[in-house]
Structures are given as C-alpha cells and as structure tokens.
C-alpha cells in the first residue's frame, strides 16, 4: 500500500470481509466520515448498487443503497441509508425529460425528490437525499461524494477547471456549479458516457465525486484524489511562504491565553444577548492557531466578506461571518463592544438587503438576520447555534471555510458562490420543508442552566430532570469529580452531538462539570466566566447546595459551625445571585434564579437551631432578591422537607441518629438502604400525603420554576414536603 501524508488509509480487509454488502457500505462511510480532511460533519454521501431479492417477485433486483436525507457519515448506521430500485430511478429520467418546465432549479427538478419515494425498495422508511440522482446515474457500483477541504479549495478557485486538469490529468472531469439534484445527476451521466476513462468529477464550488466497481478500490481512489490535491496545495503554500505569509501576513497579534479568556468572558454573554434578539443561541469559542492566523491577517476582512463556499456550509454559517476590525494591541473591551454593536447592526441590514435582492415570489419569509459566526482579531471565532452540537457544527464549518480559503489562495484566487446561488440554497423550498418537518423544540431548548450542588441528591436529580427538557446543564459542585460525574451521566445519556470544533471547555457537549464554592465570590465569578466560555452565557441558576450541622448532645452548636451554616445557606445563595446579576444584566435576556430553603424555615425544632434559622433567612432572601433582580430575573425558592433517599445530608450516621431519636427499631448491621427506607416512611407518616418524598419530587419543582409555566411567579417559595401543616407558609 502506498503511504499517505494528508489522509489515513484505514480499510481493514478482514473487517470488510466479515460484513454483508450494506454493512460494508456503512463501514466505508464511517471510515470516510471519521477524517475531517475527507469530509465535514453531515457533508457528502456514499452509495452501493447491490443485488437484492425483490420481496414482490422473489427475483434478483439491483438496489441503490445511498445515504439518506440528514445524518452524518461518521456516525451513520444502516438506518441512515435509503434503498431504492435502481431501474425505477433510471426510469424517472423519461418522466423528468418529458416535463415542459424542466431545467436547473425548476419545480420539475424539485418534484423528482418527492417522486423518488415511489422507488423505495422493501419499505425502507429513510427519505432519500437530494444527491440520489448523482449516485444513481453514475453506472459503477460504488460511488463516493465527499467535501474535502483540499478539493473544495480547488473547486472554489477562480481557475478551477484548468487546475483540475493540471492536477489530475484527464481522470478527473469538471462540472460547473449546479445546485444538487436531477440536472446535476444528468450532467454527470453525460460526462461518464462521453468519456469512459474518467474516474471522478470535480464539482465547481462544491466538492467531488468518485467511483469504482470494486469497493476497496473506490475508497482508496477517493483518498488518492484528496492526497493529490492536498500535496499540490501544500507545495504551493510552502513555496509562497507558508504560515508566516498566509492571508497576506499578520495585521494583528494573538493575545495571551489568560487575556483572551478574560476578554471572551467579558464579551460573550453580552454578544449572546445581542444575537438572541429573536431566539436564544448557544455559543462555541474557537481559538486555535489556525483560526487565529486567519482573524489576525491582513486579508481577513476581504475574505470574510466573500463568505463561505461549500453549499452545506452556509446553511449554518450564513452567507458570511461578521468580522470586526478591532485592534487587540491598542483597543480595550469597551471599544470591542462598540465595534461589535455597530458591526451587528450593519450585518442585519446587509442580510435584509441580500434577502430583498435575491428573493423570489415563492421564497420563504426572511429568517433570523443575526450572524452565526463572529471573528475577532487577537481572540478568535465565536459560533452560534440552536444547541451546543449545532453551534460546534457551525464552528467546524467555518474552520473548513478557512482551510478552503487558505488552499485556494495558495494556488489561485478564492471565489465564493454567487449570492443568488447561495440564496437559492438557503431559501430552497426543499430546505424550508426540511425545517418544517423538524420536531418541535423541547421546553428548555436553547437554555443554559447552572445547577449548584449537582454532585448529589436533589441537585443531581434536578440536573437530570432539566436536561431531559433540552436544557444545557452546568453541573457545579465543591469537588470537580462529583461535578464531572453528573455531567458525564447526562452526556452519556444524550450523546456529545456531532460538530467537531470548540477550543478547551467550549468543545463540551450538552453538560459540563465545574467546581464552585458559593461562599467565595471570586470562585463564583470564575465559574460563571467558565460557563461563558463553554456556552456563551446562561439563562437560569438553581442553587441546591446547603449544609446541616447538628447541635451536639447538649444542644449546643459551636460558633464556627453557626457561621459556616449561615455562610453556605444564606450568604452563599446571596453571592451567587448578586454576582450572576452582573452577567444577567450584560446579557439582557430574562432569567430565573431558584434557591433552596426548607420546611424547617418555619418550624422551630430542637437540635437544628443554626440550620433552621439560616433557612428562615433564605426564605426572606428569596423575597429580597426577587425585588433586587426584577424585572430581568425571577427569583423563587423550593422548600423541601426531609428527603432522605439519595441525600448527601443523610449519611448512615445521621439516619441511625434519627431512628434512635424517634425510637424506631433497627439493628446495627442493617443495610443502609433499609435504614433509609424506615426513616423515610416515618417522615412520610407525619405528612398529609403519607408517601415518602423523593429527590424526583423536588426536581419537578425546580424544573417548574426555571420553565415558563410559572412565568408570572416571583418572590415565592414552593413547599415540597408531602404536606406538613405546621410548615404551611403564612
Ligand atoms: Zn455535496
């Protein structure tokens, strides 16, 4: 096997031999998708023409297995592929050619997408992709269509056709930009018909397609093409001066990492508020050398204005990013904010003008006009998406765009897709239909919620509860390990998502673990700044952290334990709310703060004087903070009572102590579970509802208070105590 420098040849003959034909297609797809240099997330597709037994006739029939609509090659399984009768797809050509209204971007062309479902083999429910004709109309059995940065660099060069000939000789043909669909499939079919020696086709402004009648040869040839393109580009790139002179050389210098972190933390929540004027967005920060070389360069402003090239890039990145010409060496945070504000306003106007200029009578209504990619010299890139995964995909795509521009500018001049063509993809009726088919967003979608005390008990339960509703959850605890453990449970359940991007903590998934000590303002601030770097900002905070320090046998509590109790249960909650208020105000988006008090706040008892008094203060803190933080933030409290199960406040010793106190029979060697159950039932019997209270019961109340279901409620405390009449609030 020849050696590769710019891609990895991963094919394993033994593995391939162990799979059936459709399984081998999935295997080939996963291998191709696993390398970002071969294709981007969600981009490209693969196919195999496989002989199957027709369930209707029992006879052999040729079936096209092709990656269906949606999905991603790296993570694809068999379910992501559609299967279609190949002869029926070919037969559709007569149907299409008979249409008087045929032609590129015609209704006839779009109609063929829906017609393809009549060719479904064996009731496969996967909708076929708009690229299906490309795979069907090219005769060989195995076809790969990829979006490699190195190939797109050639595809997005001013002299693409000439360069293709120069680099690949006659074996790679060229087809000019055409929106994917029936016409592109027909054009490719014609190229293959006229020149049987052609092994691949360069697709202008888009990517390439390659094929073979042997599956491994198809895979290998796809890699060969990318290797050849990359080698050509890198040679020219190095000859031109490489990294030192790329994009016209550096105009600004990168700031030191700690300075970048401080500036990002200072700007992100504000920027999130600005771009979330219609719907809230989740941010991803990219600050590696590659992106910094671009944003710092002399050509960044010019190239950014040209926009991205690959059609499936700008559905996420929008027609162009917002580049702000801020001097990181001479200007400060306030100047950056001012320039960003002006830039955002200009961007929205530009976007509206682009829409007005390019729209057709049938075009869908204008969508959110805010940029999804923001480029700042000295700092890096900020990408926005409806959730963390989408936001990482957006960042990944602009990373790809930068790579494409680097390659294109090394060998030629970078050109972007003409605006009208970009518009006709962005506002394509078929894309609109896809958006409309998407399931409704979850109740807490687009929200970032911090749960302090998420390492155990009610906090852990609440973190899980809100993540189920679509919230991004920041799990905060005194110990990094316990915070991480809850975040990992959530991420394992939901998956990391698909985009491959994000620097440091910003590469996180739907949950992240952070340390935080609520009695220390600096620690709280550091935690909130990390949240900004991870997600761009936050919407709500839930504080479940609390301490219970029992009095000694004489009923006395030492002074330091009294202070400690008040410090955590009262001052800590105050510090969190007071410090977070600064960020909430910067962000300017409505939020929720939920504190934890207790039934003990209104029921004086023997043996818990510090705890009970601190919780009484916490009840009033809820009311005071509700006034302080209005109208931006609603502040409420949850007052749980004696949740024994899963509570960090009820270690075995305390359970035994309580059993003894209430004269409940138990034995020293009894399992903790059994002891906990006994105590929980004893407490339950004292309530009106007579059932033990679980962390899940509590989590429901926190969820309600961060949702919009009680959107007119603030300054209130909800009890979840099973009904303790002595604790009724009055
Ligand atoms: Zn494509």
PDB file of N, CA and C and ligand atoms in Angstrom, residues 44 131 145 147 206, ligand 1:
ATOM      1  N   UNK A  44     -21.450  15.254   2.363  1.00  0.00           N
ATOM      2  CA  UNK A  44     -21.077  14.149   1.492  1.00  0.00           C
ATOM      3  C   UNK A  44     -22.021  12.965   1.643  1.00  0.00           C
ATOM      4  N   UNK A 131     -29.153  14.259  -3.307  1.00  0.00           N
ATOM      5  CA  UNK A 131     -27.989  13.815  -4.087  1.00  0.00           C
ATOM      6  C   UNK A 131     -28.198  12.432  -4.719  1.00  0.00           C
ATOM      7  N   UNK A 145     -19.256  10.652  -2.704  1.00  0.00           N
ATOM      8  CA  UNK A 145     -19.288  12.104  -2.939  1.00  0.00           C
ATOM      9  C   UNK A 145     -18.835  12.767  -1.640  1.00  0.00           C
ATOM     10  N   UNK A 147     -16.714  16.091   0.625  1.00  0.00           N
ATOM     11  CA  UNK A 147     -16.454  17.535   0.740  1.00  0.00           C
ATOM     12  C   UNK A 147     -15.093  17.773   1.403  1.00  0.00           C
ATOM     13  N   UNK A 206     -18.096  23.166  -4.900  1.00  0.00           N
ATOM     14  CA  UNK A 206     -18.833  22.213  -4.078  1.00  0.00           C
ATOM     15  C   UNK A 206     -17.956  21.101  -3.487  1.00  0.00           C
TER      16      UNK A 206
HETATM   17 ZN1  LIG B   1     -22.248  17.762  -1.547  1.00  0.00          ZN
END
